[in-house]
Amino acid sequence: TTGGGIAGAAYAGKYAAEQAVRAVSEGDVSEANLWRYNERVMSHFGARYAALDVYNVLSTAIDIDNLMGLLAALPGEKLAEALYSGTTSMSPLLMARTAIDSWGYWGVIRDFYETKGLAEELMSHYERYPGRPAALEGWQGSRDEVMDRIYETTGADPKY
């Protein structure tokens, strides 16, 4: 309904077709020769989509009342003005006000911060996607370790 997967699906189909045509033209449809498809997907959007999915995982576990309370406690207009000005820095007064107003939600803020770090770690891992099929198993094992920490940090039920 949002179109969120259409671009990725279109690129994945294009890359698959291009690699299939190449492999057939070369007379080599081995896994090793088709592996370039995986690398193209990962380098173009796979890492980014994997990192974004971490926030989907978080959204399944976060208490909506806590999230709405946090949003209501933040000085939204002042934060929007700071961001709209082209900077992510805030005045000391705005930082203090934000800290005070969000007092009961610091745990939620911590969860978001830790999740952000894990999303960055996962994206970094995806950017090191193996260049050959034989290295996939080790790469997947390391990825699963990061995902276990994501589920532990967010409190979400594992999807995979």
Short mmCIF file of N, CA and C in Angstrom, two decimals:
data_model
loop_
_atom_site.label_atom_id
_atom_site.label_comp_id
_atom_site.label_asym_id
_atom_site.label_seq_id
_atom_site.Cartn_x
_atom_site.Cartn_y
_atom_site.Cartn_z
N THR A 1 0.81 -1.21 0.00
CA THR A 1 0.00 0.00 0.00
C THR A 1 0.84 1.27 0.00
N THR A 2 2.08 1.17 0.46
CA THR A 2 2.93 2.36 0.50
C THR A 2 3.88 2.43 -0.68
N GLY A 3 4.03 1.34 -1.39
CA GLY A 3 4.99 1.31 -2.50
C GLY A 3 6.41 1.13 -2.02
N GLY A 4 6.58 0.83 -0.73
CA GLY A 4 7.90 0.73 -0.14
C GLY A 4 8.81 -0.33 -0.73
N GLY A 5 8.25 -1.35 -1.35
CA GLY A 5 9.10 -2.40 -1.89
C GLY A 5 9.19 -2.42 -3.40
N ILE A 6 8.49 -1.51 -4.05
CA ILE A 6 8.42 -1.55 -5.51
C ILE A 6 9.78 -1.27 -6.15
N ALA A 7 10.47 -0.24 -5.70
CA ALA A 7 11.76 0.10 -6.30
C ALA A 7 12.76 -1.05 -6.14
N GLY A 8 12.84 -1.60 -4.94
CA GLY A 8 13.75 -2.71 -4.71
C GLY A 8 13.42 -3.91 -5.57
N ALA A 9 12.13 -4.21 -5.69
CA ALA A 9 11.70 -5.35 -6.51
C ALA A 9 12.04 -5.11 -7.99
N ALA A 10 11.84 -3.88 -8.45
CA ALA A 10 12.14 -3.57 -9.85
C ALA A 10 13.63 -3.71 -10.13
N TYR A 11 14.45 -3.15 -9.26
CA TYR A 11 15.90 -3.27 -9.45
C TYR A 11 16.35 -4.73 -9.35
N ALA A 12 15.81 -5.46 -8.38
CA ALA A 12 16.19 -6.87 -8.22
C ALA A 12 15.84 -7.66 -9.48
N GLY A 13 14.67 -7.42 -10.05
CA GLY A 13 14.28 -8.10 -11.29
C GLY A 13 15.19 -7.73 -12.45
N LYS A 14 15.52 -6.46 -12.56
CA LYS A 14 16.42 -5.99 -13.63
C LYS A 14 17.79 -6.64 -13.48
N TYR A 15 18.33 -6.63 -12.27
CA TYR A 15 19.65 -7.22 -12.04
C TYR A 15 19.65 -8.72 -12.31
N ALA A 16 18.57 -9.39 -11.89
CA ALA A 16 18.47 -10.84 -12.12
C ALA A 16 18.44 -11.13 -13.62
N ALA A 17 17.64 -10.37 -14.35
CA ALA A 17 17.56 -10.59 -15.80
C ALA A 17 18.90 -10.33 -16.47
N GLU A 18 19.55 -9.24 -16.11
CA GLU A 18 20.84 -8.92 -16.72
C GLU A 18 21.87 -10.01 -16.44
N GLN A 19 21.90 -10.49 -15.19
CA GLN A 19 22.88 -11.51 -14.84
C GLN A 19 22.55 -12.84 -15.52
N ALA A 20 21.27 -13.17 -15.62
CA ALA A 20 20.87 -14.41 -16.28
C ALA A 20 21.26 -14.37 -17.77
N VAL A 21 21.00 -13.24 -18.43
CA VAL A 21 21.37 -13.11 -19.84
C VAL A 21 22.88 -13.25 -20.00
N ARG A 22 23.61 -12.61 -19.13
CA ARG A 22 25.08 -12.68 -19.19
C ARG A 22 25.56 -14.12 -19.00
N ALA A 23 25.01 -14.80 -17.99
CA ALA A 23 25.43 -16.18 -17.70
C ALA A 23 25.12 -17.12 -18.86
N VAL A 24 23.93 -16.98 -19.43
CA VAL A 24 23.56 -17.84 -20.56
C VAL A 24 24.44 -17.52 -21.76
N SER A 25 24.69 -16.23 -22.01
CA SER A 25 25.55 -15.83 -23.14
C SER A 25 26.96 -16.39 -23.01
N GLU A 26 27.44 -16.45 -21.76
CA GLU A 26 28.79 -16.97 -21.51
C GLU A 26 28.81 -18.49 -21.43
N GLY A 27 27.63 -19.11 -21.38
CA GLY A 27 27.56 -20.56 -21.25
C GLY A 27 27.94 -21.05 -19.87
N ASP A 28 27.81 -20.17 -18.87
CA ASP A 28 28.19 -20.53 -17.50
C ASP A 28 27.10 -20.05 -16.55
N VAL A 29 26.19 -20.96 -16.20
CA VAL A 29 25.11 -20.60 -15.28
C VAL A 29 25.38 -21.12 -13.86
N SER A 30 26.65 -21.23 -13.53
CA SER A 30 27.03 -21.71 -12.20
C SER A 30 26.68 -20.65 -11.14
N GLU A 31 26.59 -21.13 -9.91
CA GLU A 31 26.32 -20.23 -8.80
C GLU A 31 27.37 -19.12 -8.73
N ALA A 32 28.61 -19.48 -8.93
CA ALA A 32 29.70 -18.49 -8.87
C ALA A 32 29.50 -17.38 -9.91
N ASN A 33 29.07 -17.75 -11.11
CA ASN A 33 28.87 -16.75 -12.16
C ASN A 33 27.61 -15.91 -11.92
N LEU A 34 26.61 -16.50 -11.30
CA LEU A 34 25.38 -15.77 -11.00
C LEU A 34 25.49 -14.92 -9.73
N TRP A 35 26.56 -15.09 -8.97
CA TRP A 35 26.75 -14.42 -7.69
C TRP A 35 26.77 -12.89 -7.82
N ARG A 36 27.18 -12.40 -8.97
CA ARG A 36 27.24 -10.95 -9.18
C ARG A 36 25.88 -10.30 -8.92
N TYR A 37 24.80 -11.02 -9.18
CA TYR A 37 23.45 -10.51 -8.88
C TYR A 37 23.35 -10.13 -7.40
N ASN A 38 23.75 -11.04 -6.52
CA ASN A 38 23.69 -10.77 -5.07
C ASN A 38 24.49 -9.52 -4.71
N GLU A 39 25.69 -9.43 -5.28
CA GLU A 39 26.55 -8.29 -4.97
C GLU A 39 25.93 -6.97 -5.42
N ARG A 40 25.31 -6.98 -6.59
CA ARG A 40 24.67 -5.75 -7.09
C ARG A 40 23.51 -5.33 -6.20
N VAL A 41 22.69 -6.29 -5.80
CA VAL A 41 21.56 -5.97 -4.91
C VAL A 41 22.07 -5.41 -3.60
N MET A 42 23.05 -6.06 -3.01
CA MET A 42 23.57 -5.60 -1.72
C MET A 42 24.22 -4.22 -1.82
N SER A 43 24.98 -3.99 -2.88
CA SER A 43 25.67 -2.70 -2.98
C SER A 43 24.71 -1.57 -3.32
N HIS A 44 23.62 -1.86 -4.05
CA HIS A 44 22.70 -0.79 -4.44
C HIS A 44 21.71 -0.45 -3.33
N PHE A 45 21.03 -1.45 -2.76
CA PHE A 45 20.01 -1.14 -1.77
C PHE A 45 19.89 -2.15 -0.63
N GLY A 46 20.52 -3.30 -0.75
CA GLY A 46 20.36 -4.34 0.27
C GLY A 46 20.79 -3.92 1.66
N ALA A 47 21.94 -3.26 1.76
CA ALA A 47 22.44 -2.82 3.06
C ALA A 47 21.51 -1.79 3.68
N ARG A 48 21.07 -0.85 2.86
CA ARG A 48 20.19 0.21 3.35
C ARG A 48 18.84 -0.37 3.81
N TYR A 49 18.29 -1.28 3.03
CA TYR A 49 17.02 -1.89 3.40
C TYR A 49 17.15 -2.73 4.68
N ALA A 50 18.26 -3.41 4.81
CA ALA A 50 18.49 -4.21 6.03
C ALA A 50 18.52 -3.31 7.26
N ALA A 51 19.20 -2.17 7.14
CA ALA A 51 19.28 -1.24 8.27
C ALA A 51 17.91 -0.64 8.57
N LEU A 52 17.16 -0.30 7.56
CA LEU A 52 15.82 0.26 7.77
C LEU A 52 14.90 -0.77 8.43
N ASP A 53 15.09 -2.03 8.11
CA ASP A 53 14.26 -3.08 8.69
C ASP A 53 14.44 -3.17 10.21
N VAL A 54 15.59 -2.74 10.70
CA VAL A 54 15.82 -2.75 12.15
C VAL A 54 14.76 -1.89 12.84
N TYR A 55 14.40 -0.76 12.22
CA TYR A 55 13.38 0.11 12.81
C TYR A 55 11.99 -0.53 12.71
N ASN A 56 11.76 -1.34 11.68
CA ASN A 56 10.51 -2.10 11.63
C ASN A 56 10.45 -3.10 12.78
N VAL A 57 11.58 -3.73 13.06
CA VAL A 57 11.66 -4.66 14.18
C VAL A 57 11.33 -3.93 15.48
N LEU A 58 11.94 -2.77 15.67
CA LEU A 58 11.68 -1.98 16.88
C LEU A 58 10.21 -1.61 16.98
N SER A 59 9.61 -1.24 15.86
CA SER A 59 8.21 -0.80 15.89
C SER A 59 7.26 -1.91 16.33
N THR A 60 7.66 -3.18 16.17
CA THR A 60 6.78 -4.26 16.61
C THR A 60 6.83 -4.47 18.11
N ALA A 61 7.85 -3.90 18.76
CA ALA A 61 8.03 -4.14 20.19
C ALA A 61 7.78 -2.91 21.05
N ILE A 62 7.85 -1.74 20.47
CA ILE A 62 7.73 -0.53 21.28
C ILE A 62 6.28 -0.31 21.70
N ASP A 63 6.10 0.13 22.90
CA ASP A 63 4.78 0.41 23.42
C ASP A 63 4.30 1.74 22.82
N ILE A 64 3.20 1.71 22.11
CA ILE A 64 2.72 2.90 21.40
C ILE A 64 2.41 4.05 22.36
N ASP A 65 1.94 3.72 23.57
CA ASP A 65 1.66 4.78 24.55
C ASP A 65 2.95 5.49 24.97
N ASN A 66 4.03 4.70 25.13
CA ASN A 66 5.32 5.32 25.47
C ASN A 66 5.81 6.22 24.33
N LEU A 67 5.66 5.74 23.12
CA LEU A 67 6.09 6.53 21.96
C LEU A 67 5.29 7.82 21.86
N MET A 68 3.98 7.74 21.99
CA MET A 68 3.14 8.93 21.90
C MET A 68 3.42 9.88 23.05
N GLY A 69 3.68 9.33 24.24
CA GLY A 69 4.02 10.17 25.39
C GLY A 69 5.33 10.91 25.17
N LEU A 70 6.31 10.21 24.63
CA LEU A 70 7.60 10.84 24.34
C LEU A 70 7.41 11.96 23.33
N LEU A 71 6.69 11.69 22.25
CA LEU A 71 6.47 12.72 21.23
C LEU A 71 5.76 13.93 21.82
N ALA A 72 4.79 13.70 22.69
CA ALA A 72 4.06 14.80 23.31
C ALA A 72 4.94 15.59 24.27
N ALA A 73 5.90 14.92 24.89
CA ALA A 73 6.76 15.59 25.87
C ALA A 73 7.84 16.44 25.22
N LEU A 74 8.16 16.16 23.99
CA LEU A 74 9.23 16.90 23.31
C LEU A 74 8.73 18.25 22.82
N PRO A 75 9.60 19.26 22.88
CA PRO A 75 9.21 20.57 22.34
C PRO A 75 9.29 20.53 20.81
N GLY A 76 8.28 19.92 20.21
CA GLY A 76 8.29 19.64 18.78
C GLY A 76 8.55 20.85 17.90
N GLU A 77 7.90 21.95 18.19
CA GLU A 77 8.06 23.13 17.35
C GLU A 77 9.50 23.64 17.39
N LYS A 78 10.08 23.68 18.58
CA LYS A 78 11.46 24.16 18.72
C LYS A 78 12.45 23.20 18.06
N LEU A 79 12.22 21.90 18.21
CA LEU A 79 13.09 20.92 17.55
C LEU A 79 12.97 21.03 16.04
N ALA A 80 11.74 21.20 15.55
CA ALA A 80 11.53 21.35 14.11
C ALA A 80 12.24 22.59 13.59
N GLU A 81 12.17 23.69 14.35
CA GLU A 81 12.86 24.92 13.95
C GLU A 81 14.37 24.69 13.87
N ALA A 82 14.92 23.97 14.85
CA ALA A 82 16.36 23.70 14.86
C ALA A 82 16.75 22.87 13.64
N LEU A 83 15.95 21.84 13.33
CA LEU A 83 16.25 20.99 12.18
C LEU A 83 16.01 21.74 10.87
N TYR A 84 14.96 22.56 10.83
CA TYR A 84 14.63 23.29 9.61
C TYR A 84 15.71 24.31 9.27
N SER A 85 16.40 24.79 10.28
CA SER A 85 17.45 25.78 10.05
C SER A 85 18.67 25.15 9.36
N GLY A 86 18.64 23.83 9.19
CA GLY A 86 19.73 23.16 8.50
C GLY A 86 20.79 22.61 9.42
N THR A 87 20.50 22.59 10.70
CA THR A 87 21.46 22.07 11.66
C THR A 87 20.78 21.07 12.57
N THR A 88 21.56 20.15 13.08
CA THR A 88 21.00 19.23 14.06
C THR A 88 21.44 19.62 15.47
N SER A 89 22.16 20.74 15.57
CA SER A 89 22.58 21.18 16.90
C SER A 89 21.46 21.98 17.55
N MET A 90 21.45 21.95 18.86
CA MET A 90 20.43 22.66 19.63
C MET A 90 21.13 23.57 20.63
N SER A 91 20.45 24.61 21.01
CA SER A 91 20.99 25.50 22.03
C SER A 91 21.00 24.75 23.36
N PRO A 92 21.86 25.16 24.27
CA PRO A 92 21.88 24.52 25.59
C PRO A 92 20.52 24.59 26.29
N LEU A 93 19.81 25.68 26.11
CA LEU A 93 18.50 25.83 26.73
C LEU A 93 17.50 24.82 26.16
N LEU A 94 17.51 24.64 24.84
CA LEU A 94 16.62 23.68 24.21
C LEU A 94 16.99 22.25 24.62
N MET A 95 18.28 21.96 24.71
CA MET A 95 18.71 20.62 25.16
C MET A 95 18.23 20.36 26.58
N ALA A 96 18.39 21.36 27.46
CA ALA A 96 17.96 21.19 28.84
C ALA A 96 16.44 21.00 28.92
N ARG A 97 15.71 21.81 28.16
CA ARG A 97 14.25 21.69 28.18
C ARG A 97 13.81 20.32 27.67
N THR A 98 14.44 19.86 26.62
CA THR A 98 14.12 18.55 26.05
C THR A 98 14.41 17.45 27.07
N ALA A 99 15.55 17.53 27.74
CA ALA A 99 15.91 16.52 28.75
C ALA A 99 14.91 16.50 29.89
N ILE A 100 14.50 17.67 30.34
CA ILE A 100 13.54 17.75 31.46
C ILE A 100 12.17 17.25 31.04
N ASP A 101 11.70 17.71 29.88
CA ASP A 101 10.36 17.33 29.42
C ASP A 101 10.25 15.85 29.08
N SER A 102 11.35 15.24 28.73
CA SER A 102 11.31 13.82 28.36
C SER A 102 11.74 12.91 29.50
N TRP A 103 11.79 13.42 30.71
CA TRP A 103 12.29 12.69 31.89
C TRP A 103 11.75 11.27 31.99
N GLY A 104 10.48 11.04 31.88
CA GLY A 104 9.90 9.70 32.06
C GLY A 104 10.09 8.78 30.87
N TYR A 105 10.73 9.29 29.82
CA TYR A 105 10.87 8.51 28.59
C TYR A 105 12.31 8.25 28.20
N TRP A 106 13.22 8.44 29.13
CA TRP A 106 14.63 8.26 28.81
C TRP A 106 14.95 6.83 28.39
N GLY A 107 14.22 5.87 28.92
CA GLY A 107 14.43 4.47 28.52
C GLY A 107 14.07 4.27 27.05
N VAL A 108 12.99 4.89 26.60
CA VAL A 108 12.58 4.80 25.20
C VAL A 108 13.63 5.46 24.31
N ILE A 109 14.13 6.62 24.76
CA ILE A 109 15.17 7.32 24.00
C ILE A 109 16.43 6.46 23.92
N ARG A 110 16.78 5.82 25.03
CA ARG A 110 17.95 4.92 25.04
C ARG A 110 17.75 3.77 24.06
N ASP A 111 16.54 3.19 24.05
CA ASP A 111 16.25 2.10 23.12
C ASP A 111 16.41 2.55 21.67
N PHE A 112 15.92 3.76 21.35
CA PHE A 112 16.08 4.30 20.00
C PHE A 112 17.56 4.48 19.67
N TYR A 113 18.31 5.01 20.62
CA TYR A 113 19.73 5.26 20.40
C TYR A 113 20.48 3.95 20.17
N GLU A 114 20.23 2.96 21.00
CA GLU A 114 20.89 1.66 20.85
C GLU A 114 20.48 0.99 19.54
N THR A 115 19.22 1.12 19.19
CA THR A 115 18.73 0.55 17.93
C THR A 115 19.41 1.21 16.74
N LYS A 116 19.57 2.53 16.81
CA LYS A 116 20.26 3.26 15.74
C LYS A 116 21.68 2.71 15.56
N GLY A 117 22.39 2.50 16.66
CA GLY A 117 23.74 1.94 16.58
C GLY A 117 23.77 0.56 15.97
N LEU A 118 22.79 -0.26 16.34
CA LEU A 118 22.72 -1.62 15.77
C LEU A 118 22.36 -1.58 14.29
N ALA A 119 21.49 -0.66 13.89
CA ALA A 119 21.15 -0.52 12.47
C ALA A 119 22.39 -0.14 11.67
N GLU A 120 23.20 0.77 12.22
CA GLU A 120 24.44 1.16 11.55
C GLU A 120 25.41 -0.02 11.46
N GLU A 121 25.49 -0.80 12.54
CA GLU A 121 26.36 -1.97 12.54
C GLU A 121 25.90 -2.99 11.50
N LEU A 122 24.59 -3.20 11.41
CA LEU A 122 24.06 -4.15 10.44
C LEU A 122 24.32 -3.67 9.01
N MET A 123 24.13 -2.38 8.77
CA MET A 123 24.39 -1.85 7.44
C MET A 123 25.86 -2.02 7.07
N SER A 124 26.73 -1.77 8.02
CA SER A 124 28.16 -1.97 7.79
C SER A 124 28.46 -3.42 7.43
N HIS A 125 27.80 -4.33 8.12
CA HIS A 125 28.00 -5.75 7.84
C HIS A 125 27.51 -6.09 6.43
N TYR A 126 26.36 -5.57 6.06
CA TYR A 126 25.83 -5.83 4.72
C TYR A 126 26.73 -5.23 3.64
N GLU A 127 27.40 -4.16 3.96
CA GLU A 127 28.32 -3.55 2.99
C GLU A 127 29.56 -4.43 2.76
N ARG A 128 29.76 -5.41 3.64
CA ARG A 128 30.86 -6.37 3.48
C ARG A 128 30.32 -7.72 2.98
N TYR A 129 29.27 -7.67 2.20
CA TYR A 129 28.68 -8.89 1.66
C TYR A 129 29.75 -9.67 0.89
N PRO A 130 29.80 -10.98 1.06
CA PRO A 130 30.89 -11.75 0.44
C PRO A 130 30.85 -11.72 -1.09
N GLY A 131 32.03 -11.75 -1.66
CA GLY A 131 32.17 -11.74 -3.11
C GLY A 131 32.15 -13.12 -3.73
N ARG A 132 31.96 -14.15 -2.91
CA ARG A 132 31.92 -15.51 -3.45
C ARG A 132 30.99 -16.36 -2.58
N PRO A 133 30.32 -17.33 -3.18
CA PRO A 133 29.36 -18.15 -2.45
C PRO A 133 29.94 -18.87 -1.24
N ALA A 134 31.19 -19.31 -1.31
CA ALA A 134 31.77 -20.08 -0.21
C ALA A 134 31.86 -19.27 1.09
N ALA A 135 31.87 -17.96 0.99
CA ALA A 135 31.99 -17.12 2.19
C ALA A 135 30.64 -16.76 2.80
N LEU A 136 29.55 -17.16 2.17
CA LEU A 136 28.22 -16.76 2.62
C LEU A 136 27.88 -17.28 4.01
N GLU A 137 28.20 -18.52 4.28
CA GLU A 137 27.82 -19.12 5.57
C GLU A 137 28.44 -18.35 6.75
N GLY A 138 29.70 -18.02 6.65
CA GLY A 138 30.35 -17.24 7.72
C GLY A 138 29.74 -15.86 7.86
N TRP A 139 29.44 -15.23 6.72
CA TRP A 139 28.83 -13.91 6.72
C TRP A 139 27.45 -13.97 7.38
N GLN A 140 26.67 -15.01 7.05
CA GLN A 140 25.34 -15.16 7.64
C GLN A 140 25.42 -15.37 9.16
N GLY A 141 26.42 -16.14 9.60
CA GLY A 141 26.59 -16.35 11.03
C GLY A 141 26.84 -15.04 11.77
N SER A 142 27.69 -14.21 11.20
CA SER A 142 27.96 -12.90 11.82
C SER A 142 26.72 -12.02 11.77
N ARG A 143 25.99 -12.07 10.66
CA ARG A 143 24.75 -11.29 10.54
C ARG A 143 23.74 -11.74 11.60
N ASP A 144 23.63 -13.05 11.81
CA ASP A 144 22.68 -13.57 12.78
C ASP A 144 23.04 -13.12 14.20
N GLU A 145 24.33 -13.00 14.49
CA GLU A 145 24.75 -12.49 15.81
C GLU A 145 24.27 -11.06 16.01
N VAL A 146 24.41 -10.24 14.99
CA VAL A 146 23.92 -8.85 15.08
C VAL A 146 22.41 -8.85 15.24
N MET A 147 21.72 -9.68 14.46
CA MET A 147 20.26 -9.73 14.55
C MET A 147 19.81 -10.20 15.93
N ASP A 148 20.51 -11.14 16.53
CA ASP A 148 20.17 -11.58 17.89
C ASP A 148 20.25 -10.40 18.86
N ARG A 149 21.28 -9.57 18.71
CA ARG A 149 21.41 -8.39 19.58
C ARG A 149 20.31 -7.38 19.30
N ILE A 150 19.89 -7.27 18.05
CA ILE A 150 18.79 -6.36 17.71
C ILE A 150 17.51 -6.81 18.40
N TYR A 151 17.20 -8.10 18.32
CA TYR A 151 15.99 -8.60 18.97
C TYR A 151 16.09 -8.48 20.48
N GLU A 152 17.25 -8.72 21.02
CA GLU A 152 17.43 -8.59 22.47
C GLU A 152 17.25 -7.14 22.91
N THR A 153 17.82 -6.21 22.19
CA THR A 153 17.75 -4.79 22.53
C THR A 153 16.34 -4.24 22.38
N THR A 154 15.67 -4.61 21.30
CA THR A 154 14.33 -4.07 21.04
C THR A 154 13.24 -4.79 21.81
N GLY A 155 13.50 -6.04 22.19
CA GLY A 155 12.48 -6.83 22.86
C GLY A 155 11.47 -7.42 21.88
N ALA A 156 11.74 -7.32 20.60
CA ALA A 156 10.83 -7.85 19.57
C ALA A 156 11.01 -9.35 19.43
N ASP A 157 9.96 -9.99 18.95
CA ASP A 157 10.04 -11.42 18.64
C ASP A 157 10.79 -11.58 17.32
N PRO A 158 11.72 -12.51 17.26
CA PRO A 158 12.46 -12.73 16.01
C PRO A 158 11.52 -13.04 14.84
N LYS A 159 11.80 -12.40 13.70
CA LYS A 159 10.98 -12.61 12.50
C LYS A 159 11.50 -13.79 11.68
N TYR A 160 12.78 -14.13 11.83
CA TYR A 160 13.39 -15.14 10.96
C TYR A 160 13.85 -16.32 11.76
#
